[in-house]
PDB file of C-alpha atoms in Angstrom:
ATOM      1  CA  MET A   1      47.653 -15.401 -37.894  1.00  0.00           C
ATOM      2  CA  SER A   2      50.418 -12.840 -37.665  1.00  0.00           C
ATOM      3  CA  ASN A   3      53.975 -14.817 -37.210  1.00  0.00           C
ATOM      4  CA  THR A   4      54.248 -14.197 -33.339  1.00  0.00           C
ATOM      5  CA  ALA A   5      50.652 -15.870 -32.529  1.00  0.00           C
ATOM      6  CA  PHE A   6      51.365 -19.039 -35.533  1.00  0.00           C
ATOM      7  CA  ASP A   7      54.294 -18.952 -32.762  1.00  0.00           C
ATOM      8  CA  GLN A   8      52.799 -19.314 -29.448  1.00  0.00           C
ATOM      9  CA  GLN A   9      50.729 -22.173 -31.151  1.00  0.00           C
ATOM     10  CA  ILE A  10      53.713 -23.936 -32.146  1.00  0.00           C
ATOM     11  CA  SER A  11      55.827 -23.371 -28.812  1.00  0.00           C
ATOM     12  CA  LEU A  12      52.783 -24.454 -27.042  1.00  0.00           C
ATOM     13  CA  PHE A  13      51.841 -27.308 -29.389  1.00  0.00           C
ATOM     14  CA  ARG A  14      55.999 -28.392 -28.133  1.00  0.00           C
ATOM     15  CA  PHE A  15      54.697 -27.640 -24.750  1.00  0.00           C
ATOM     16  CA  GLN A  16      52.351 -29.802 -24.646  1.00  0.00           C
ATOM     17  CA  ILE A  17      54.103 -33.379 -25.893  1.00  0.00           C
ATOM     18  CA  ASN A  18      56.961 -32.746 -23.981  1.00  0.00           C
ATOM     19  CA  ASN A  19      54.291 -32.468 -20.719  1.00  0.00           C
ATOM     20  CA  LYS A  20      52.943 -36.144 -22.296  1.00  0.00           C
ATOM     21  CA  ARG A  21      49.414 -34.385 -22.073  1.00  0.00           C
ATOM     22  CA  PHE A  22      48.097 -36.569 -25.545  1.00  0.00           C
ATOM     23  CA  ASP A  23      44.269 -35.114 -24.698  1.00  0.00           C
ATOM     24  CA  ASP A  24      42.297 -33.127 -26.835  1.00  0.00           C
ATOM     25  CA  GLU A  25      42.951 -29.472 -25.342  1.00  0.00           C
ATOM     26  CA  THR A  26      46.599 -30.230 -27.366  1.00  0.00           C
ATOM     27  CA  ILE A  27      45.042 -31.695 -30.505  1.00  0.00           C
ATOM     28  CA  ARG A  28      42.486 -28.426 -30.708  1.00  0.00           C
ATOM     29  CA  ILE A  29      45.802 -26.407 -30.050  1.00  0.00           C
ATOM     30  CA  LEU A  30      47.657 -28.140 -33.009  1.00  0.00           C
ATOM     31  CA  GLU A  31      44.529 -27.215 -35.193  1.00  0.00           C
ATOM     32  CA  SER A  32      44.965 -23.720 -34.225  1.00  0.00           C
ATOM     33  CA  ALA A  33      48.341 -23.932 -35.176  1.00  0.00           C
ATOM     34  CA  LEU A  34      47.844 -25.064 -38.833  1.00  0.00           C
ATOM     35  CA  VAL A  35      45.077 -22.137 -39.823  1.00  0.00           C
ATOM     36  CA  SER A  36      47.479 -20.177 -42.312  1.00  0.00           C
ATOM     37  CA  LYS A  37      46.435 -18.293 -45.041  1.00  0.00           C
ATOM     38  CA  ASP A  38      51.048 -18.816 -46.285  1.00  0.00           C
ATOM     39  CA  VAL A  39      50.887 -22.461 -48.337  1.00  0.00           C
ATOM     40  CA  LYS A  40      54.582 -21.929 -47.953  1.00  0.00           C
ATOM     41  CA  SER A  41      54.799 -21.248 -44.104  1.00  0.00           C
ATOM     42  CA  LEU A  42      51.978 -23.962 -43.993  1.00  0.00           C
ATOM     43  CA  ILE A  43      54.640 -26.691 -45.457  1.00  0.00           C
ATOM     44  CA  GLU A  44      58.133 -26.434 -43.344  1.00  0.00           C
ATOM     45  CA  VAL A  45      56.067 -26.003 -40.761  1.00  0.00           C
ATOM     46  CA  ARG A  46      54.229 -29.382 -40.965  1.00  0.00           C
ATOM     47  CA  LEU A  47      57.367 -31.067 -42.708  1.00  0.00           C
ATOM     48  CA  CYS A  48      58.788 -29.768 -39.254  1.00  0.00           C
ATOM     49  CA  LEU A  49      55.810 -30.814 -37.395  1.00  0.00           C
ATOM     50  CA  ARG A  50      56.583 -33.989 -38.754  1.00  0.00           C
ATOM     51  CA  GLU A  51      59.931 -34.789 -37.736  1.00  0.00           C
ATOM     52  CA  PHE A  52      59.134 -33.601 -34.121  1.00  0.00           C
ATOM     53  CA  LEU A  53      56.442 -35.787 -34.561  1.00  0.00           C
ATOM     54  CA  ARG A  54      58.111 -38.683 -35.514  1.00  0.00           C
ATOM     55  CA  HIS A  55      60.500 -38.612 -33.054  1.00  0.00           C
ATOM     56  CA  GLU A  56      58.706 -37.783 -29.820  1.00  0.00           C
ATOM     57  CA  SER A  57      55.719 -40.086 -31.364  1.00  0.00           C
ATOM     58  CA  VAL A  58      59.057 -43.188 -30.865  1.00  0.00           C
ATOM     59  CA  THR A  59      60.134 -42.100 -27.111  1.00  0.00           C
ATOM     60  CA  VAL A  60      57.228 -42.614 -26.001  1.00  0.00           C
ATOM     61  CA  ILE A  61      55.519 -45.548 -26.578  1.00  0.00           C
ATOM     62  CA  ARG A  62      59.091 -46.537 -25.712  1.00  0.00           C
ATOM     63  CA  GLU A  63      58.267 -45.911 -22.168  1.00  0.00           C
ATOM     64  CA  ILE A  64      55.252 -47.399 -22.470  1.00  0.00           C
ATOM     65  CA  ALA A  65      55.716 -50.154 -23.319  1.00  0.00           C
ATOM     66  CA  GLU A  66      54.440 -51.061 -19.503  1.00  0.00           C
ATOM     67  CA  LYS A  67      51.413 -49.295 -19.270  1.00  0.00           C
ATOM     68  CA  SER A  68      47.852 -50.733 -19.113  1.00  0.00           C
ATOM     69  CA  VAL A  69      46.055 -51.063 -22.837  1.00  0.00           C
ATOM     70  CA  GLN A  70      43.676 -48.434 -22.041  1.00  0.00           C
ATOM     71  CA  GLN A  71      46.243 -46.215 -21.875  1.00  0.00           C
ATOM     72  CA  LYS A  72      48.740 -46.963 -24.603  1.00  0.00           C
ATOM     73  CA  LEU A  73      45.830 -47.418 -27.158  1.00  0.00           C
ATOM     74  CA  PHE A  74      44.337 -43.783 -25.330  1.00  0.00           C
ATOM     75  CA  ILE A  75      47.957 -42.782 -27.033  1.00  0.00           C
ATOM     76  CA  LEU A  76      48.121 -44.198 -30.098  1.00  0.00           C
ATOM     77  CA  ASP A  77      44.401 -42.786 -30.806  1.00  0.00           C
ATOM     78  CA  PHE A  78      45.949 -39.550 -30.303  1.00  0.00           C
ATOM     79  CA  PHE A  79      49.585 -39.624 -31.942  1.00  0.00           C
ATOM     80  CA  VAL A  80      47.056 -41.050 -34.857  1.00  0.00           C
ATOM     81  CA  ARG A  81      44.702 -37.114 -34.780  1.00  0.00           C
ATOM     82  CA  ALA A  82      47.534 -35.603 -34.486  1.00  0.00           C
ATOM     83  CA  PHE A  83      50.076 -37.146 -37.723  1.00  0.00           C
ATOM     84  CA  ALA A  84      46.244 -36.341 -39.650  1.00  0.00           C
ATOM     85  CA  LEU A  85      45.654 -33.500 -39.241  1.00  0.00           C
ATOM     86  CA  ILE A  86      49.755 -32.238 -40.391  1.00  0.00           C
ATOM     87  CA  GLY A  87      49.089 -34.825 -43.119  1.00  0.00           C
ATOM     88  CA  ASP A  88      51.812 -36.944 -42.305  1.00  0.00           C
ATOM     89  CA  VAL A  89      49.741 -40.742 -44.130  1.00  0.00           C
ATOM     90  CA  GLN A  90      52.749 -43.112 -43.443  1.00  0.00           C
ATOM     91  CA  SER A  91      53.159 -42.631 -39.892  1.00  0.00           C
ATOM     92  CA  CYS A  92      49.014 -42.744 -39.185  1.00  0.00           C
ATOM     93  CA  LEU A  93      48.571 -45.639 -40.394  1.00  0.00           C
ATOM     94  CA  ALA A  94      52.012 -46.735 -39.009  1.00  0.00           C
ATOM     95  CA  LEU A  95      50.390 -45.782 -35.590  1.00  0.00           C
ATOM     96  CA  ARG A  96      46.828 -46.982 -36.851  1.00  0.00           C
ATOM     97  CA  TYR A  97      47.955 -51.272 -37.301  1.00  0.00           C
ATOM     98  CA  GLU A  98      49.856 -50.749 -34.727  1.00  0.00           C
ATOM     99  CA  ALA A  99      46.756 -50.062 -31.675  1.00  0.00           C
ATOM    100  CA  LEU A 100      44.810 -52.795 -34.150  1.00  0.00           C
ATOM    101  CA  ILE A 101      47.480 -55.238 -33.484  1.00  0.00           C
ATOM    102  CA  LEU A 102      47.877 -54.717 -29.617  1.00  0.00           C
ATOM    103  CA  ARG A 103      43.507 -55.038 -30.196  1.00  0.00           C
ATOM    104  CA  ASP A 104      44.043 -58.340 -31.821  1.00  0.00           C
ATOM    105  CA  LEU A 105      46.570 -60.078 -28.884  1.00  0.00           C
ATOM    106  CA  LYS A 106      44.256 -58.824 -25.824  1.00  0.00           C
ATOM    107  CA  SER A 107      42.144 -59.386 -27.212  1.00  0.00           C
ATOM    108  CA  ALA A 108      41.793 -63.370 -26.214  1.00  0.00           C
ATOM    109  CA  THR A 109      41.318 -62.063 -23.026  1.00  0.00           C
ATOM    110  CA  CYS A 110      39.365 -58.626 -23.535  1.00  0.00           C
ATOM    111  CA  LYS A 111      36.301 -59.522 -26.046  1.00  0.00           C
ATOM    112  CA  TRP A 112      35.981 -56.116 -25.853  1.00  0.00           C
ATOM    113  CA  LEU A 113      39.504 -54.993 -27.677  1.00  0.00           C
ATOM    114  CA  GLN A 114      38.068 -57.671 -30.548  1.00  0.00           C
ATOM    115  CA  VAL A 115      39.213 -55.945 -33.899  1.00  0.00           C
ATOM    116  CA  SER A 116      35.891 -56.231 -36.578  1.00  0.00           C
ATOM    117  CA  HIS A 117      36.087 -57.019 -39.712  1.00  0.00           C
ATOM    118  CA  ILE A 118      35.371 -53.891 -40.983  1.00  0.00           C
ATOM    119  CA  GLU A 119      37.515 -52.193 -38.992  1.00  0.00           C
ATOM    120  CA  TRP A 120      40.665 -54.498 -41.250  1.00  0.00           C
ATOM    121  CA  LEU A 121      38.777 -54.095 -44.020  1.00  0.00           C
ATOM    122  CA  ASN A 122      38.430 -50.180 -44.006  1.00  0.00           C
ATOM    123  CA  PHE A 123      42.114 -49.935 -42.696  1.00  0.00           C
ATOM    124  CA  ALA A 124      43.005 -52.253 -45.954  1.00  0.00           C
ATOM    125  CA  GLU A 125      41.222 -50.114 -48.262  1.00  0.00           C
ATOM    126  CA  GLN A 126      42.469 -46.381 -47.211  1.00  0.00           C
ATOM    127  CA  SER A 127      46.761 -49.008 -47.397  1.00  0.00           C
ATOM    128  CA  LEU A 128      45.799 -48.934 -50.284  1.00  0.00           C
ATOM    129  CA  GLU A 129      44.646 -45.582 -51.009  1.00  0.00           C
ATOM    130  CA  ASN A 130      47.817 -44.017 -50.255  1.00  0.00           C
ATOM    131  CA  GLY A 131      49.931 -47.583 -51.609  1.00  0.00           C
ATOM    132  CA  PHE A 132      50.974 -48.836 -48.840  1.00  0.00           C
ATOM    133  CA  CYS A 133      50.276 -52.323 -50.600  1.00  0.00           C
ATOM    134  CA  ALA A 134      52.294 -54.805 -48.616  1.00  0.00           C
ATOM    135  CA  ILE A 135      50.605 -53.491 -45.099  1.00  0.00           C
ATOM    136  CA  ALA A 136      46.756 -54.312 -47.568  1.00  0.00           C
ATOM    137  CA  GLY A 137      47.675 -57.851 -47.714  1.00  0.00           C
ATOM    138  CA  LYS A 138      48.237 -58.067 -44.395  1.00  0.00           C
ATOM    139  CA  ALA A 139      44.948 -56.616 -42.960  1.00  0.00           C
ATOM    140  CA  CYS A 140      42.576 -58.446 -45.827  1.00  0.00           C
ATOM    141  CA  GLU A 141      44.577 -61.342 -44.057  1.00  0.00           C
ATOM    142  CA  ASN A 142      43.259 -60.059 -40.557  1.00  0.00           C
ATOM    143  CA  ALA A 143      39.875 -59.250 -42.564  1.00  0.00           C
ATOM    144  CA  GLN A 144      39.079 -63.151 -43.123  1.00  0.00           C
ATOM    145  CA  SER A 145      40.439 -64.448 -40.174  1.00  0.00           C
ATOM    146  CA  CYS A 146      38.613 -62.255 -37.768  1.00  0.00           C
ATOM    147  CA  LEU A 147      34.855 -62.886 -39.870  1.00  0.00           C
ATOM    148  CA  ARG A 148      34.789 -66.554 -38.016  1.00  0.00           C
ATOM    149  CA  PHE A 149      33.923 -63.923 -35.309  1.00  0.00           C
ATOM    150  CA  ALA A 150      31.605 -62.246 -37.502  1.00  0.00           C
ATOM    151  CA  ASP A 151      27.313 -62.317 -37.125  1.00  0.00           C
ATOM    152  CA  LEU A 152      26.456 -62.781 -40.260  1.00  0.00           C
ATOM    153  CA  GLU A 153      24.334 -65.210 -42.736  1.00  0.00           C
ATOM    154  CA  THR A 154      25.950 -67.824 -44.339  1.00  0.00           C
ATOM    155  CA  ASP A 155      25.670 -65.858 -47.948  1.00  0.00           C
ATOM    156  CA  GLU A 156      26.350 -62.685 -46.432  1.00  0.00           C
ATOM    157  CA  ILE A 157      30.460 -64.246 -44.824  1.00  0.00           C
ATOM    158  CA  SER A 158      30.874 -65.381 -48.811  1.00  0.00           C
ATOM    159  CA  GLU A 159      29.850 -61.824 -49.643  1.00  0.00           C
ATOM    160  CA  VAL A 160      32.408 -60.593 -47.548  1.00  0.00           C
ATOM    161  CA  THR A 161      34.506 -63.561 -48.367  1.00  0.00           C
ATOM    162  CA  ASP A 162      34.949 -62.376 -52.436  1.00  0.00           C
ATOM    163  CA  LYS A 163      36.086 -58.819 -50.995  1.00  0.00           C
ATOM    164  CA  ILE A 164      38.262 -59.375 -48.968  1.00  0.00           C
ATOM    165  CA  LYS A 165      40.200 -62.066 -51.708  1.00  0.00           C
ATOM    166  CA  ARG A 166      40.462 -59.220 -53.971  1.00  0.00           C
ATOM    167  CA  MET A 167      40.918 -56.926 -52.368  1.00  0.00           C
ATOM    168  CA  LYS A 168      44.093 -58.636 -50.995  1.00  0.00           C
ATOM    169  CA  ASN A 169      44.707 -60.380 -55.004  1.00  0.00           C
ATOM    170  CA  HIS A 170      44.599 -56.424 -55.796  1.00  0.00           C
ATOM    171  CA  ALA A 171      46.823 -55.927 -53.048  1.00  0.00           C
ATOM    172  CA  VAL A 172      49.887 -58.766 -54.557  1.00  0.00           C
ATOM    173  CA  THR A 173      49.216 -57.382 -58.416  1.00  0.00           C
ATOM    174  CA  LEU A 174      50.261 -53.871 -57.428  1.00  0.00           C
ATOM    175  CA  ALA A 175      52.963 -55.182 -54.795  1.00  0.00           C
ATOM    176  CA  ALA A 176      54.278 -57.187 -57.767  1.00  0.00           C
ATOM    177  CA  SER A 177      53.239 -54.478 -60.228  1.00  0.00           C
ATOM    178  CA  CYS A 178      55.452 -51.942 -57.925  1.00  0.00           C
ATOM    179  CA  SER A 179      58.385 -54.580 -57.741  1.00  0.00           C
ATOM    180  CA  VAL A 180      58.957 -55.056 -61.029  1.00  0.00           C
ATOM    181  CA  GLN A 181      58.765 -51.096 -61.460  1.00  0.00           C
ATOM    182  CA  ALA A 182      61.939 -51.144 -58.894  1.00  0.00           C
ATOM    183  CA  GLN A 183      63.679 -53.480 -60.935  1.00  0.00           C
ATOM    184  CA  ALA A 184      62.964 -52.205 -64.342  1.00  0.00           C
ATOM    185  CA  ALA A 185      63.926 -48.591 -63.196  1.00  0.00           C
ATOM    186  CA  LYS A 186      67.002 -50.011 -61.027  1.00  0.00           C
ATOM    187  CA  TYR A 187      68.796 -51.783 -64.271  1.00  0.00           C
ATOM    188  CA  LEU A 188      67.900 -48.623 -66.581  1.00  0.00           C
ATOM    189  CA  GLU A 189      69.732 -47.266 -64.164  1.00  0.00           C
ATOM    190  CA  LYS A 190      72.246 -49.826 -64.567  1.00  0.00           C
ATOM    191  CA  LYS A 191      72.556 -49.835 -68.132  1.00  0.00           C
ATOM    192  CA  THR A 192      73.310 -46.793 -68.388  1.00  0.00           C
ATOM    193  CA  ALA A 193      75.651 -46.598 -66.082  1.00  0.00           C
ATOM    194  CA  ASP A 194      77.089 -49.446 -68.327  1.00  0.00           C
ATOM    195  CA  LYS A 195      76.911 -47.211 -70.893  1.00  0.00           C
ATOM    196  CA  SER A 196      78.377 -44.660 -69.802  1.00  0.00           C
ATOM    197  CA  LYS A 197      81.435 -46.484 -68.852  1.00  0.00           C
ATOM    198  CA  ILE A 198      81.797 -47.644 -72.630  1.00  0.00           C
ATOM    199  CA  ASN A 199      81.119 -44.955 -74.188  1.00  0.00           C
ATOM    200  CA  SER A 200      83.672 -42.835 -72.314  1.00  0.00           C
ATOM    201  CA  SER A 201      86.276 -46.001 -72.328  1.00  0.00           C
ATOM    202  CA  HIS A 202      85.834 -46.036 -76.004  1.00  0.00           C
ATOM    203  CA  CYS A 203      86.149 -41.873 -76.360  1.00  0.00           C
ATOM    204  CA  LYS A 204      89.528 -42.808 -74.464  1.00  0.00           C
ATOM    205  CA  GLY A 205      90.617 -45.648 -76.993  1.00  0.00           C
ATOM    206  CA  LYS A 206      89.831 -42.766 -79.753  1.00  0.00           C
ATOM    207  CA  LYS A 207      92.459 -39.774 -78.055  1.00  0.00           C
ATOM    208  CA  SER A 208      95.353 -42.795 -77.558  1.00  0.00           C
ATOM    209  CA  ALA A 209      95.432 -43.666 -80.976  1.00  0.00           C
ATOM    210  CA  ALA A 210      94.626 -39.997 -82.846  1.00  0.00           C
ATOM    211  CA  SER A 211      97.529 -39.344 -80.644  1.00  0.00           C
ATOM    212  CA  THR A 212      99.530 -42.360 -81.328  1.00  0.00           C
ATOM    213  CA  LEU A 213      98.852 -41.325 -85.680  1.00  0.00           C
ATOM    214  CA  PHE A 214      99.605 -37.158 -85.228  1.00  0.00           C
ATOM    215  CA  ARG A 215     102.696 -38.465 -83.112  1.00  0.00           C
ATOM    216  CA  ASN A 216     103.765 -41.170 -85.799  1.00  0.00           C
ATOM    217  CA  GLY A 217     102.593 -37.667 -87.751  1.00  0.00           C
ATOM    218  CA  ILE A 218     105.445 -35.868 -86.858  1.00  0.00           C
ATOM    219  CA  LYS A 219     107.634 -38.037 -87.296  1.00  0.00           C
ATOM    220  CA  MET A 220     108.110 -38.835 -90.145  1.00  0.00           C
ATOM    221  CA  ARG A 221     107.544 -35.597 -91.625  1.00  0.00           C
ATOM    222  CA  ASN A 222     111.659 -35.051 -89.036  1.00  0.00           C
ATOM    223  CA  LEU A 223     112.517 -38.772 -90.601  1.00  0.00           C
ATOM    224  CA  GLN A 224     110.655 -37.074 -94.330  1.00  0.00           C
ATOM    225  CA  LYS A 225     113.250 -33.881 -93.971  1.00  0.00           C
ATOM    226  CA  LEU A 226     116.767 -35.316 -92.389  1.00  0.00           C
ATOM    227  CA  ARG A 227     116.616 -37.521 -95.411  1.00  0.00           C
ATOM    228  CA  GLU A 228     116.298 -34.544 -98.253  1.00  0.00           C
ATOM    229  CA  LEU A 229     118.683 -32.683 -95.989  1.00  0.00           C
ATOM    230  CA  GLN A 230     121.232 -35.162 -96.207  1.00  0.00           C
ATOM    231  CA  SER A 231     120.295 -35.513 -99.994  1.00  0.00           C
ATOM    232  CA  LEU A 232     120.708 -31.768-100.389  1.00  0.00           C
ATOM    233  CA  GLN A 233     124.172 -32.213 -98.481  1.00  0.00           C
ATOM    234  CA  CYS A 234     125.169 -35.429-100.510  1.00  0.00           C
ATOM    235  CA  ASN A 235     124.784 -32.892-104.068  1.00  0.00           C
ATOM    236  CA  ALA A 236     126.067 -30.321-102.658  1.00  0.00           C
ATOM    237  CA  SER A 237     129.253 -31.670-101.173  1.00  0.00           C
ATOM    238  CA  GLY A 238     129.810 -33.677-104.676  1.00  0.00           C
ATOM    239  CA  SER A 239     129.410 -30.442-106.732  1.00  0.00           C
ATOM    240  CA  TYR A 240     131.983 -29.151-105.037  1.00  0.00           C
ATOM    241  CA  SER A 241     134.601 -31.976-105.770  1.00  0.00           C
ATOM    242  CA  VAL A 242     133.712 -31.487-109.554  1.00  0.00           C
ATOM    243  CA  GLN A 243     134.912 -28.235-108.777  1.00  0.00           C
ATOM    244  CA  ASP A 244     138.100 -28.288-106.952  1.00  0.00           C
ATOM    245  CA  HIS A 245     138.724 -30.756-109.428  1.00  0.00           C
ATOM    246  CA  CYS A 246     138.361 -28.911-112.241  1.00  0.00           C
TER     247      CYS A 246
END
């Protein structure tokens, strides 16, 4: 794809978003724009699109607050797909979580929106794989909560419950590990900074002490020279007196 065609595709995608066209055609335009042999350019474009889509998604979600559940889910799904294409895993998972929570809240009156324990488990696994431990733990709790609606035998429920428990424990362990590592890194950083301050202070102390010794040495040397000069003057005066007497 030439640079001109590439720029046109990106501009067209932005145009579609700005005009609230959250459909398959817009997704196809994005897919076409991301076909590039220039890796460096592709990375730069993805970063640019990430910022653009993050800003637009926040704005759009605020605007659709009064829309129907179906419309909200449709638009959320669009942005999930768009973020997935540009490789923004964090935003993709965040909006997927938003959609799952919305469905869960509305499922009391709309049974077709009910989220299955399998959906929550899949989301928990993907969150764990990408390092989002806290959200994975929450997804496990939701999976356990949804399990009561599952049409499963007792043995199957027990097996799924064990799987959920293992995954949640794993998420908690990883979250704690990340927290400990962060605290350790912070401690080491502080320790290094404190050590640097101590060394700096110690060097200043040495410098000050050396400077004082140097100045004292000069004073002692000058005093010694003064005494020698005075001694010579006294000797000279004594010699002159003897000569005059003779």
